GROMACS .gro file of C-alpha atoms in nm:
model
  148
    1MET     CA    1   8.000  17.357  14.130
    2SER     CA    2   8.037  17.728  14.123
    3ALA     CA    3   8.359  17.771  14.321
    4ASP     CA    4   8.661  17.787  14.091
    5VAL     CA    5   8.977  17.626  14.220
    6SER     CA    6   9.309  17.637  14.041
    7ILE     CA    7   9.564  17.366  14.113
    8LYS     CA    8   9.927  17.338  14.005
    9PHE     CA    9  10.111  17.008  14.035
   10HIS     CA   10  10.488  17.001  14.078
   11GLY     CA   11  10.658  16.801  13.805
   12MET     CA   12  10.424  16.922  13.532
   13ARG     CA   13  10.702  17.132  13.379
   14ASP     CA   14  10.876  16.815  13.253
   15LEU     CA   15  10.555  16.685  13.095
   16ASP     CA   16  10.493  17.024  12.938
   17ARG     CA   17  10.844  17.031  12.790
   18ALA     CA   18  10.798  16.681  12.646
   19ILE     CA   19  10.472  16.782  12.479
   20GLN     CA   20  10.624  17.107  12.347
   21ARG     CA   21  10.886  16.899  12.164
   22LEU     CA   22  10.613  16.722  11.965
   23PRO     CA   23  10.510  16.842  11.619
   24GLU     CA   24  10.257  17.123  11.653
   25GLU     CA   25   9.972  16.917  11.503
   26LEU     CA   26  10.011  16.660  11.786
   27GLN     CA   27  10.049  16.898  12.078
   28LYS     CA   28   9.682  16.984  12.129
   29ARG     CA   29   9.577  16.617  12.119
   30ALA     CA   30   9.861  16.523  12.355
   31TYR     CA   31   9.762  16.790  12.608
   32ARG     CA   32   9.398  16.685  12.588
   33SER     CA   33   9.486  16.319  12.641
   34VAL     CA   34   9.725  16.382  12.930
   35ILE     CA   35   9.504  16.636  13.110
   36SER     CA   36   9.192  16.418  13.086
   37THR     CA   37   9.392  16.121  13.223
   38GLY     CA   38   9.493  16.323  13.529
   39ALA     CA   39   9.143  16.463  13.578
   40ARG     CA   40   8.992  16.113  13.573
   41VAL     CA   41   9.219  16.016  13.865
   42ILE     CA   42   9.092  16.309  14.071
   43ALA     CA   43   8.727  16.245  13.978
   44LYS     CA   44   8.760  15.878  14.076
   45ASN     CA   45   8.914  15.970  14.412
   46ALA     CA   46   8.644  16.234  14.471
   47LYS     CA   47   8.372  15.974  14.411
   48LYS     CA   48   8.529  15.747  14.672
   49ARG     CA   49   8.508  16.027  14.930
   50ILE     CA   50   8.138  16.103  14.886
   51LYS     CA   51   7.919  15.968  15.162
   52ASN     CA   52   7.649  15.784  14.974
   53ASP     CA   53   7.291  15.889  15.045
   54SER     CA   54   7.106  15.863  14.716
   55GLY     CA   55   7.415  15.805  14.499
   56LEU     CA   56   7.315  16.107  14.292
   57LEU     CA   57   7.620  16.321  14.369
   58LYS     CA   58   7.862  16.037  14.305
   59LYS     CA   59   7.688  15.959  13.976
   60SER     CA   60   7.711  16.321  13.862
   61ILE     CA   61   8.087  16.375  13.907
   62ASP     CA   62   8.244  16.414  13.565
   63ILE     CA   63   8.537  16.575  13.385
   64LYS     CA   64   8.553  16.805  13.086
   65VAL     CA   65   8.855  16.928  12.893
   66PRO     CA   66   8.750  17.234  12.689
   67ARG     CA   67   8.850  17.217  12.324
   68LYS     CA   68   8.990  17.571  12.316
   69ASN     CA   69   9.208  17.547  12.626
   70THR     CA   70   9.339  17.193  12.644
   71ARG     CA   71   9.564  17.264  12.944
   72VAL     CA   72   9.263  17.287  13.174
   73ALA     CA   73   9.031  17.021  13.311
   74ILE     CA   74   8.699  17.093  13.476
   75ILE     CA   75   8.602  16.843  13.743
   76GLY     CA   76   8.256  16.883  13.887
   77THR     CA   77   7.893  16.787  13.858
   78ARG     CA   78   7.728  16.714  13.528
   79ARG     CA   79   7.405  16.903  13.458
   80GLY     CA   80   7.089  16.703  13.414
   81VAL     CA   81   7.170  16.434  13.670
   82GLY     CA   82   6.877  16.420  13.907
   83ALA     CA   83   6.648  16.191  14.096
   84VAL     CA   84   6.343  16.198  14.317
   85VAL     CA   85   6.461  16.178  14.678
   86ASN     CA   86   6.209  16.169  14.963
   87GLY     CA   87   5.934  16.267  14.720
   88ARG     CA   88   6.121  16.573  14.587
   89GLN     CA   89   6.322  16.624  14.268
   90LYS     CA   90   6.689  16.687  14.347
   91TRP     CA   91   6.960  16.794  14.104
   92ALA     CA   92   7.319  16.709  14.194
   93VAL     CA   93   7.451  17.033  14.049
   94ASN     CA   94   7.238  17.227  14.298
   95TYR     CA   95   7.372  17.071  14.616
   96ALA     CA   96   7.728  16.960  14.537
   97LYS     CA   97   7.873  17.288  14.660
   98ASN     CA   98   7.670  17.259  14.981
   99VAL     CA   99   7.819  16.917  15.049
  100GLU     CA  100   8.174  17.032  14.966
  101PHE     CA  101   8.168  17.364  15.156
  102GLY     CA  102   7.877  17.318  15.399
  103THR     CA  103   7.596  17.562  15.474
  104SER     CA  104   7.481  17.749  15.781
  105ASN     CA  105   7.277  17.437  15.871
  106THR     CA  106   7.511  17.155  15.765
  107GLN     CA  107   7.875  17.080  15.820
  108ALA     CA  108   8.104  17.061  15.517
  109GLN     CA  109   8.183  16.711  15.388
  110PRO     CA  110   8.462  16.792  15.143
  111PHE     CA  111   8.520  16.539  14.869
  112LEU     CA  112   8.682  16.726  14.580
  113ARG     CA  113   8.950  16.927  14.759
  114PRO     CA  114   9.080  16.627  14.958
  115ALA     CA  115   9.077  16.420  14.638
  116ILE     CA  116   9.296  16.680  14.470
  117ASP     CA  117   9.532  16.701  14.768
  118SER     CA  118   9.574  16.325  14.800
  119SER     CA  119   9.603  16.254  14.426
  120ALA     CA  120   9.900  16.469  14.324
  121SER     CA  121  10.161  16.196  14.286
  122GLU     CA  122   9.915  15.950  14.127
  123VAL     CA  123   9.797  16.220  13.883
  124LEU     CA  124  10.152  16.294  13.770
  125GLN     CA  125  10.230  15.923  13.736
  126LYS     CA  126   9.915  15.854  13.531
  127MET     CA  127   9.969  16.162  13.315
  128THR     CA  128  10.325  16.052  13.237
  129ALA     CA  129  10.200  15.703  13.148
  130GLY     CA  130   9.920  15.864  12.945
  131LEU     CA  131  10.170  16.066  12.743
  132SER     CA  132  10.367  15.749  12.675
  133ARG     CA  133  10.049  15.570  12.553
  134PHE     CA  134   9.958  15.871  12.339
  135LEU     CA  135  10.303  15.875  12.176
  136THR     CA  136  10.288  15.501  12.109
  137ARG     CA  137   9.945  15.535  11.942
  138ALA     CA  138  10.054  15.844  11.745
  139ALA     CA  139  10.368  15.666  11.620
  140ALA     CA  140  10.163  15.361  11.516
  141SER     CA  141   9.916  15.587  11.336
  142VAL     CA  142  10.194  15.764  11.146
  143LYS     CA  143  10.348  15.430  11.056
  144ARG     CA  144  10.014  15.311  10.913
  145GLY     CA  145   9.985  15.636  10.717
  146GLY     CA  146   9.688  15.754  10.920
  147ARG     CA  147   9.624  16.079  11.102
  148LYS     CA  148   9.942  16.235  11.236
   0.00000   0.00000   0.00000
């Protein structure tokens, strides 16, 4: 979707401080793990809010955490997800924004923004649990002499 939305969750400062206390070589992986955990919660809730016509839009919702900026998650439609609907090829990436924001001919049926709004406490809870799982796995890896 082409509309950029920036969201800040309250309580993230504590998670950020916890990650900043980790050794530098673990910080990037910890951020990536925690951010993708939170993004998956929002994507799952967005999928639940989509009114199912062809199932194409729901199928295309995905997350991405860029390698360079691991404190950001992109939640939107995956390119290349398409289907023939009513004899015409449709691509989810082309109409997701029309469903979310509406057009001059159709009323908006928001799915992503309400998912973000309703998921804040669950996102923070899952991210905190995700950091705990990450630390447990990292400690086990160090104990085995594996990657730090």
